[in-house]
CSV table of C-alpha atoms and ligand atoms in Angstrom, one decimal:
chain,number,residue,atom,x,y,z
A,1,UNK,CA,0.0,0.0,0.0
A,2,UNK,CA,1.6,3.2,-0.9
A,3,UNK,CA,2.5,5.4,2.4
A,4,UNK,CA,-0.1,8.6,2.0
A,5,UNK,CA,2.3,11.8,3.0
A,6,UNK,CA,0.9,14.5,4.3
A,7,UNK,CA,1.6,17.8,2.4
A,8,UNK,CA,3.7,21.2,2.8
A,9,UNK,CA,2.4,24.3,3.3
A,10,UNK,CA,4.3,27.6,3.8
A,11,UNK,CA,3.5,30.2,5.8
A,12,UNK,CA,1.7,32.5,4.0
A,13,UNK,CA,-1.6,34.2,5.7
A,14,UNK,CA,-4.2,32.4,4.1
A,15,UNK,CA,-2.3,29.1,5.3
A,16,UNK,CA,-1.6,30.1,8.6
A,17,UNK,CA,-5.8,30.8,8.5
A,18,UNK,CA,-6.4,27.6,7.1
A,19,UNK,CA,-4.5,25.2,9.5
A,20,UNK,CA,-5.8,27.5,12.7
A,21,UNK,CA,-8.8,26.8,11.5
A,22,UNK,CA,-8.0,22.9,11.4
A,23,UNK,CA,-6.8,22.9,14.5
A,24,UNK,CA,-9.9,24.3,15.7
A,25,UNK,CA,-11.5,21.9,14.5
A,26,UNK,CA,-10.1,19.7,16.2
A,27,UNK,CA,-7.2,18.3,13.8
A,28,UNK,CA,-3.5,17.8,14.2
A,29,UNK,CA,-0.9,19.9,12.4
A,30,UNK,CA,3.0,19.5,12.1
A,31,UNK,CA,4.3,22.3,13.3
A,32,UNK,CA,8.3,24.6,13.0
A,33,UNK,CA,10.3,25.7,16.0
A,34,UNK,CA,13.2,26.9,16.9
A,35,UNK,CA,14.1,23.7,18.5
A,36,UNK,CA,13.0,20.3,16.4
A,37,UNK,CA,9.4,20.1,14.6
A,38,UNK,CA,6.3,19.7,16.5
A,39,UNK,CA,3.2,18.1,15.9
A,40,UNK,CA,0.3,20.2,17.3
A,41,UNK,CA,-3.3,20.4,18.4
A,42,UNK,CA,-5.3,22.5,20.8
A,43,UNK,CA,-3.9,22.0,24.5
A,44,UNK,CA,-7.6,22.6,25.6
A,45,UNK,CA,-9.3,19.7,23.2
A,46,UNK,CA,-8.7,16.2,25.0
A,47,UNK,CA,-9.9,14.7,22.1
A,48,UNK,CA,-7.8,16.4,19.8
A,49,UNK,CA,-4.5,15.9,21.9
A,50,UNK,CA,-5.4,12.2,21.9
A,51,UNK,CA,-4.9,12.3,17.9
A,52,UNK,CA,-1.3,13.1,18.6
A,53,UNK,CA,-0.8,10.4,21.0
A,54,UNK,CA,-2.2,7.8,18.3
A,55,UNK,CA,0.0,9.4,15.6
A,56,UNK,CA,3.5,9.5,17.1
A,57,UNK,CA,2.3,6.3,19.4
A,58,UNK,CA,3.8,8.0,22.1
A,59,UNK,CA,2.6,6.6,25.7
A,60,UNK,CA,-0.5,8.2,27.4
A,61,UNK,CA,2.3,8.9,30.8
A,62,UNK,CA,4.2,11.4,28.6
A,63,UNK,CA,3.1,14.2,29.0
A,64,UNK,CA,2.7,17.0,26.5
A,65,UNK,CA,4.2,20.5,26.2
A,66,UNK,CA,1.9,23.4,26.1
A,67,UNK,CA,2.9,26.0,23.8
A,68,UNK,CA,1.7,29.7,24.3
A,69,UNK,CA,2.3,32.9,21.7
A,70,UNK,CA,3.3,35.4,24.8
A,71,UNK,CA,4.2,35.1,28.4
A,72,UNK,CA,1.4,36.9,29.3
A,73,UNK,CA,-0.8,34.3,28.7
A,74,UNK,CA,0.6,31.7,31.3
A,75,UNK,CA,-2.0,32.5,33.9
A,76,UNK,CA,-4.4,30.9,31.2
A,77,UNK,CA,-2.7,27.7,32.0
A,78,UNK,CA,-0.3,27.8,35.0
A,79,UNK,CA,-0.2,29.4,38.5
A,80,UNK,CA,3.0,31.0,37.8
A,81,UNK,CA,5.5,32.2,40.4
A,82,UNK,CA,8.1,34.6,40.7
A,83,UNK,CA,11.2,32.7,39.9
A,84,UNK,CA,8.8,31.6,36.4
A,85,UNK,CA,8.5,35.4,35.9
A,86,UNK,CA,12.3,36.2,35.9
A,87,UNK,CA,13.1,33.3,33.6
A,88,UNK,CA,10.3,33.8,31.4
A,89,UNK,CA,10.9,38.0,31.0
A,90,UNK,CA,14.3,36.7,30.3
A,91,UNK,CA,14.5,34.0,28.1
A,92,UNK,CA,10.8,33.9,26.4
A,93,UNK,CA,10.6,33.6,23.4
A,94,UNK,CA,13.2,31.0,23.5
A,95,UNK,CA,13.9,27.0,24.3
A,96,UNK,CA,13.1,27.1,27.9
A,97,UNK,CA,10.2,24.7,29.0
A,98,UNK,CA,8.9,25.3,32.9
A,99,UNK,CA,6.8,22.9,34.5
A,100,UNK,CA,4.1,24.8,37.0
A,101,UNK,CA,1.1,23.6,38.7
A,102,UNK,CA,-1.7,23.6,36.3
A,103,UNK,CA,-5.3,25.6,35.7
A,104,UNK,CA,-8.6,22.9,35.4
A,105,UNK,CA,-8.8,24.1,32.1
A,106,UNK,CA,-5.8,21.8,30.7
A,107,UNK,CA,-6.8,18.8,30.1
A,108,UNK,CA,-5.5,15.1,32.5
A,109,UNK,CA,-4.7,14.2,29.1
A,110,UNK,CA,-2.0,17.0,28.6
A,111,UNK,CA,-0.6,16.8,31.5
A,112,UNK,CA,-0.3,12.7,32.3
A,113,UNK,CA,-3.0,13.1,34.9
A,114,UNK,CA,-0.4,15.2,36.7
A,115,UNK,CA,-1.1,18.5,38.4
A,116,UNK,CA,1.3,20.6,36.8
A,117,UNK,CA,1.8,21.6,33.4
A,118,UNK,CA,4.8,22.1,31.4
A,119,UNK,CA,4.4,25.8,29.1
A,120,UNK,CA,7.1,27.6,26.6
A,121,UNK,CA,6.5,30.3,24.4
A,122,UNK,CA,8.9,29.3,21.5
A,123,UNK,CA,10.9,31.6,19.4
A,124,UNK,CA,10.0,30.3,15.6
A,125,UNK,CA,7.7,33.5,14.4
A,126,UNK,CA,6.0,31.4,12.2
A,127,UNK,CA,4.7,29.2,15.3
A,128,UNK,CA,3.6,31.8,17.6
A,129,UNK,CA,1.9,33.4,14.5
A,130,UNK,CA,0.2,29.9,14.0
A,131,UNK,CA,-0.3,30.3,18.2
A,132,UNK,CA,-2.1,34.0,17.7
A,133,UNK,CA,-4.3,32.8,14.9
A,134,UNK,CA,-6.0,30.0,17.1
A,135,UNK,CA,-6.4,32.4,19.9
A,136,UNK,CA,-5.5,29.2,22.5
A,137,UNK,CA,-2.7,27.4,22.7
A,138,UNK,CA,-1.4,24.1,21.3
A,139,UNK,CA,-0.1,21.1,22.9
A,140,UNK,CA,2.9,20.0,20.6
A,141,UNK,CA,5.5,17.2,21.8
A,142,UNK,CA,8.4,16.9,19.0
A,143,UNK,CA,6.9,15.5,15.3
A,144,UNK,CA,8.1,12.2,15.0
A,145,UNK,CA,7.5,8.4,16.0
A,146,UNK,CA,8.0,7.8,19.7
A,147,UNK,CA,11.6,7.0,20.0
A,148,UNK,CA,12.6,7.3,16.9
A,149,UNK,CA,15.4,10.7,15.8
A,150,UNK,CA,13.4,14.2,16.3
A,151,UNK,CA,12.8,16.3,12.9
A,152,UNK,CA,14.9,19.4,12.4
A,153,UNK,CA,12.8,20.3,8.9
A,154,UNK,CA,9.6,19.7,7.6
A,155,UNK,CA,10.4,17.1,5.2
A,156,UNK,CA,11.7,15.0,8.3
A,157,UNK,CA,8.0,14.8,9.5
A,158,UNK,CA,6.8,14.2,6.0
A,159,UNK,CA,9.1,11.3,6.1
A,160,UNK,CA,8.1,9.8,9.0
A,161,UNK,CA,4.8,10.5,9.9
A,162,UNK,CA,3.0,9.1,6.5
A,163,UNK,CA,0.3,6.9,7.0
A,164,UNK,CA,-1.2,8.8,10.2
A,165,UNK,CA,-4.2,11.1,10.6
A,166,UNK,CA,-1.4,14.0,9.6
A,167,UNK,CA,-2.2,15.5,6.9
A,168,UNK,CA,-0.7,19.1,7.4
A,169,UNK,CA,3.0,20.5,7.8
A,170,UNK,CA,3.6,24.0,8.7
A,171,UNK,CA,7.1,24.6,6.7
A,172,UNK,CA,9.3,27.1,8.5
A,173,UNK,CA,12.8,26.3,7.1
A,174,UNK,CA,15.0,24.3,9.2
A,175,UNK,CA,15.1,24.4,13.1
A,176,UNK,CA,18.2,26.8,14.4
A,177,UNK,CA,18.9,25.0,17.5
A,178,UNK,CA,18.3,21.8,16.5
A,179,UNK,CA,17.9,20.2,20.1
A,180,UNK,CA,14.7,20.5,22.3
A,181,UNK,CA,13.9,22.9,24.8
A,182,UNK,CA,15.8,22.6,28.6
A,183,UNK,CA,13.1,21.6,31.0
A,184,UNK,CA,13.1,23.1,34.3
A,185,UNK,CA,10.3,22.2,37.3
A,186,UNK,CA,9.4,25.0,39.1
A,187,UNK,CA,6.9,23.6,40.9
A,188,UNK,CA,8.3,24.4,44.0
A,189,UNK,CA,10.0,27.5,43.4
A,190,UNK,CA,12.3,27.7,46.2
A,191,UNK,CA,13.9,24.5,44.8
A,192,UNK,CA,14.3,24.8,40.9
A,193,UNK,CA,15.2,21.1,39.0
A,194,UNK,CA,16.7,20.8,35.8
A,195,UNK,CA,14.3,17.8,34.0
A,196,UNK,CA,16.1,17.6,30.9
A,197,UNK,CA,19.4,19.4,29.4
A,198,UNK,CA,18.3,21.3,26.3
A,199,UNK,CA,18.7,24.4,23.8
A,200,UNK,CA,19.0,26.9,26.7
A,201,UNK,CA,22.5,26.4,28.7
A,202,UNK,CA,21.8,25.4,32.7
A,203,UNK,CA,24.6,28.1,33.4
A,204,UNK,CA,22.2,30.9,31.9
A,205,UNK,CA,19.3,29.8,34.2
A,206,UNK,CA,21.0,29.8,37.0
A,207,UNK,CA,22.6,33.1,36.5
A,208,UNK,CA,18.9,34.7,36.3
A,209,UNK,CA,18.2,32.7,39.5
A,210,UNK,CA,20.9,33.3,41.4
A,211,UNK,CA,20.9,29.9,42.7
A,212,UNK,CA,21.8,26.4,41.8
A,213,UNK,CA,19.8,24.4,39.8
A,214,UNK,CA,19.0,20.9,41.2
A,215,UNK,CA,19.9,17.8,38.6
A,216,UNK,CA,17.2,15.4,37.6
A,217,UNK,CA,16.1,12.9,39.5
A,218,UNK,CA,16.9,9.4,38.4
A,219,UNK,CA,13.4,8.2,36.3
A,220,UNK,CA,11.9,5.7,38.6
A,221,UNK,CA,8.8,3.1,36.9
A,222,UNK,CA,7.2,4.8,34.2
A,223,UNK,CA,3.3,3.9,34.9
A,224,UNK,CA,0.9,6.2,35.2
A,225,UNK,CA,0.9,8.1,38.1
A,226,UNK,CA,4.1,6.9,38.8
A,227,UNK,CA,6.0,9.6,40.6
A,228,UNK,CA,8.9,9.7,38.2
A,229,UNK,CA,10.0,13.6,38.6
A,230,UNK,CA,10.4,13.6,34.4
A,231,UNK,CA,8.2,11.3,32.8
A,232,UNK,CA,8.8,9.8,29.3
A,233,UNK,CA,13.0,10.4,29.8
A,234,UNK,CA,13.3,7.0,29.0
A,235,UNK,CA,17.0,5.7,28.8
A,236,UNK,CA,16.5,4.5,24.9
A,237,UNK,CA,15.0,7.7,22.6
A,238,UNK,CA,16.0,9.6,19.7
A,239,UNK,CA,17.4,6.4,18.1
A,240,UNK,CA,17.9,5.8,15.1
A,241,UNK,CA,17.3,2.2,14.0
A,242,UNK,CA,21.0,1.8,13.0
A,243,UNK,CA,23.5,0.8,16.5
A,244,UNK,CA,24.9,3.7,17.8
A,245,UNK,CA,28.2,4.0,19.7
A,246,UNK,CA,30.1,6.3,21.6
A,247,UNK,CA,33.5,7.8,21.8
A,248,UNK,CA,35.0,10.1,24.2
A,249,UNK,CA,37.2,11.2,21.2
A,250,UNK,CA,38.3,9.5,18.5
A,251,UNK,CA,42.1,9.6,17.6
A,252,UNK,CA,43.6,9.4,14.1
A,253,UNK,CA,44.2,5.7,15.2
A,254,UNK,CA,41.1,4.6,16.6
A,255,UNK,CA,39.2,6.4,13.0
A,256,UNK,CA,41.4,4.4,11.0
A,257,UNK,CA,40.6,1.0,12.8
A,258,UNK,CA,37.0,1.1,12.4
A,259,UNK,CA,35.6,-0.5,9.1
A,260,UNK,CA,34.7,0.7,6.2
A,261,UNK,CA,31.0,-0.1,6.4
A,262,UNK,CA,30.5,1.9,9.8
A,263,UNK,CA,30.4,5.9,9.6
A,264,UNK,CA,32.4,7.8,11.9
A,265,UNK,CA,31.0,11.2,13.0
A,266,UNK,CA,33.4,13.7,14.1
A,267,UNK,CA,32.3,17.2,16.2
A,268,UNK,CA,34.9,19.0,13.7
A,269,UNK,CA,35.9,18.8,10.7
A,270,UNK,CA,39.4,16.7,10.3
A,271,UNK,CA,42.0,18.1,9.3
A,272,UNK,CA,44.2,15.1,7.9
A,273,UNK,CA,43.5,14.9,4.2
A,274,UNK,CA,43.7,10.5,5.3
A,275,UNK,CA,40.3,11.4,7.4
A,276,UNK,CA,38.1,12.5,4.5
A,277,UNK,CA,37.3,8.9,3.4
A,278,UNK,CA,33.8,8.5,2.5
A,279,UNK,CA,32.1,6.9,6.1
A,280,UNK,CA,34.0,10.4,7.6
A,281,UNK,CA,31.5,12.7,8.5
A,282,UNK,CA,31.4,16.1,10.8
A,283,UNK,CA,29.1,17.6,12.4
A,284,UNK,CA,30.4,21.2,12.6
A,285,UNK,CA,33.3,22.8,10.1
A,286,UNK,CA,34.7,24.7,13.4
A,287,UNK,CA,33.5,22.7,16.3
A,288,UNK,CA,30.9,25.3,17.8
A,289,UNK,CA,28.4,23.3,19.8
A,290,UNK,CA,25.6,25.3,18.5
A,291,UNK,CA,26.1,24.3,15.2
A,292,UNK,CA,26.6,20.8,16.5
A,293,UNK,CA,23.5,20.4,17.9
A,294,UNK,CA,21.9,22.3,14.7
A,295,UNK,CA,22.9,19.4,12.2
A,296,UNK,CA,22.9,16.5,15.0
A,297,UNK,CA,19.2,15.2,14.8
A,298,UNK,CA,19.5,15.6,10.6
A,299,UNK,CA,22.8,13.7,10.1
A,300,UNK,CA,21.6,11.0,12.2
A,301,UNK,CA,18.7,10.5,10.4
A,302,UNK,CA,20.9,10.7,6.7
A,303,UNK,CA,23.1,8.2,8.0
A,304,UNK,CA,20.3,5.8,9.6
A,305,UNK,CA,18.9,5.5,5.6
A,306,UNK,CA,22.3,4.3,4.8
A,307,UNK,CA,23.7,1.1,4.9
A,308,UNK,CA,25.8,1.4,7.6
A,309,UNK,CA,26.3,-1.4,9.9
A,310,UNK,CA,26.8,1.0,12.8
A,311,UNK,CA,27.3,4.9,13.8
A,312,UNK,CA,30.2,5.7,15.5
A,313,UNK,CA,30.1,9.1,17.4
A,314,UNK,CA,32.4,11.2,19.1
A,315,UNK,CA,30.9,13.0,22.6
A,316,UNK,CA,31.3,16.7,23.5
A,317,UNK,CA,33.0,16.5,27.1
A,318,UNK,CA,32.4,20.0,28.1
A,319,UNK,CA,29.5,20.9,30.3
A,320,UNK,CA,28.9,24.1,29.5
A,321,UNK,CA,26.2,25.7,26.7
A,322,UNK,CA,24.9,22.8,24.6
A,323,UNK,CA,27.1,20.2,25.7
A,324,UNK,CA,24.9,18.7,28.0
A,325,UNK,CA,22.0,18.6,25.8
A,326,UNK,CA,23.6,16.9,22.7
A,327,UNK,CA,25.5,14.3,25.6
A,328,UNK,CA,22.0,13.6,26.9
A,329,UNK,CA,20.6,13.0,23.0
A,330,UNK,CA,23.5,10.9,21.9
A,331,UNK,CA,23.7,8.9,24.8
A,332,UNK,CA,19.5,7.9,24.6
A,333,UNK,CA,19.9,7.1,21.0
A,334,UNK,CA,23.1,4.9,22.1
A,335,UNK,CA,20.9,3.0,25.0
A,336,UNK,CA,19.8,-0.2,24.2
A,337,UNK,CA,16.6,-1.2,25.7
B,401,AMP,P1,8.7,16.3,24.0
B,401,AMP,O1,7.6,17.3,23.7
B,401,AMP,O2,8.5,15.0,23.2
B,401,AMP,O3,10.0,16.9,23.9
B,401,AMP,O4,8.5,15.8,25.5
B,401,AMP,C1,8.0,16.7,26.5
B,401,AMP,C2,8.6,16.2,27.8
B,401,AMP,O5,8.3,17.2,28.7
B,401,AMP,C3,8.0,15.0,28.3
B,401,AMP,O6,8.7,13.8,27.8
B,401,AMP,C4,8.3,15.1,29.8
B,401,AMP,O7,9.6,14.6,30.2
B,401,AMP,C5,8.3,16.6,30.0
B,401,AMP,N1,7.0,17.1,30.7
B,401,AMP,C6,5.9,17.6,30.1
B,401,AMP,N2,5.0,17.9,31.0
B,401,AMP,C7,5.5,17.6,32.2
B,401,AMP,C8,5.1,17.8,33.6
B,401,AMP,N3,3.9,18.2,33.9
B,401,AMP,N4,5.9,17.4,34.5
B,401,AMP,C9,7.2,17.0,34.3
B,401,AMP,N5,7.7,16.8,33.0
B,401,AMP,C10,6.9,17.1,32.0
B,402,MG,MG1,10.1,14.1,21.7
């Protein structure tokens, strides 16, 4: 049976009118961000969140991220606080998700039955302009089959999400940070914990705070109502079907030992003419980790339609800016279950 795709549209007014309106009516809609592609539907519609829990087949007790088109509106949603202020006046728009306790209006279905809600007002223009013409704001976890590589461009959800009830991609050009948003749980103000590493650096949130951030927790059973401080960080995620493995760093030696049918990919771009054999490949001509993280998800995904036998890639051993966030990517998509 040929796969039915679902199609492009660019963001041109009447489009962004038309897929408000679908979402409105209940439907789901791939979405851009600044961080990887979303799939979306109306945070407030139960019924129309479930549709994006059957497409991705992501489990009921992973919660969804509620996406708003201004900071003002997180009183819709969350009690807010005023450590969630500071952070939010400071890095809104942007890749920071906070997790707050939540209004009755979001649905259990959102939130995993939990009492708190996890908001962001995300940076992509073309998304909060999507945001403003629904007029309430969309539940959107990252576009692509649970578990599998997240998509950094539109044809990435085209790709993988054929044969689902998608039928409608919002195509904003390729995501600029490439890795999802940090999430931080602010539930309890007073004590601020880091959920997940992600496109805003942990130093910069803690510089607002003016105060340590706590680490996450280690995941404990996921079953529903399982108290599991992050739910859905699952050790295996964002893999691609190809083995993965990791390297601290890879010396001349060690790049030249591994075979021929395995590709090798490097932070930087070598600069021994003997490296540039054709299973060499870089994720960054200068070695900046923003444009690591930028072309990490999509060169995974390039090389998992290969026939490679395995991907072997090096790890960024710094903790500082994006570090974290691509360590915590590469080492779920290493993780065997
Ligand atoms: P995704 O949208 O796929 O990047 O995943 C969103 C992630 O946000 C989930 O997997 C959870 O780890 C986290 N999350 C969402 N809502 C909550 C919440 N209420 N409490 C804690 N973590 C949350
Ligand atoms: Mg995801």
């Amino acid at each position: 049976m040929p796969k039915i795709k679902p199609a492009l549209f660019r963001p041109t007014p009447a489009n962004l009118t038309r897929l408000a309106n679908q979402l409105r009516r209940g439907g789901i809609v791939g979405v851009p961000a600044e961080t990887v592609y979303g799939l979306a539907a109306n945070a407030l519609d139960a019924t129309a969140c479930a549709r994006i829990f059957k497409a991705k087949g992501r489990p009921a007790n992973d919660p969804l991220i509620v996406h708003l088109a201004r900071a003002a509106d997180i009183g819709n949603v969350a009690l807010t606080n005023p450590a969630a202020e500071r952070l939010a006046e400071a890095f809104w728009p942007g890749p920071l998700t906070l997790v707050l306790p939540k209004k009755p209006c979001v649905p259990d279905l959102v939130t995993s039955g939990r009492n708190t809600v996890a908001v962001r007002v995300p940076a992509h223009p073309v998304f909060r302009r999507l945001i403003k013409a629904c007029g309430f704001p969309l539940a959107a976890p990252s576009a692509n089959p649970f578990g599998y590589i997240s998509p950094t461009c539109a044809a990435h959800v085209r790709d993988s999400l054929g044969n689902t009830e998608l039928r409608a991609i919002l195509d904003g050009g390729d995501c600029t940070i490439g890795v999802e948003s940090t999430i931080l749980d602010l539930s309890d103000p007073a004590h601020p914990r880091l959920l997940r590493p992600g496109g805003l650096a942990l130093e910069k949130i803690e510089s607002v705070l003016q105060q340590k951030v706590l680490g996450p927790k280690k995941s404990g059973k996921l079953t529903l109502g399982s108290s599991a401080p992050a739910p859905g960080m699952l050790p295996q995620h964002y893999s691609p079907h190809t083995p993965v493995r990791l390297h601290p760093a890879l010396s001349l030696k060690n790049i030249q030992r591994i075979p021929a049918n395995e590709a090798i990919v490097l932070l930087l771009r070598p600069r021994q003419k003997t490296l540039l054999t054709p299973n060499v490949f870089w994720l960054s001509e200068a070695g900046q980790l923003a444009s690591i993280a930028r072309n990490l998800f999509g060169q995974l995904r390039q090389l998992d339609q290969g026939a490679w036998l395995k991907i072997h890639v090096e790890l960024p051993t710094s903790n500082e800016g994006l570090a974290p966030a691509i360590r915590d990517r590469l080492t779920r998509a290493a993780a065997k279950v």
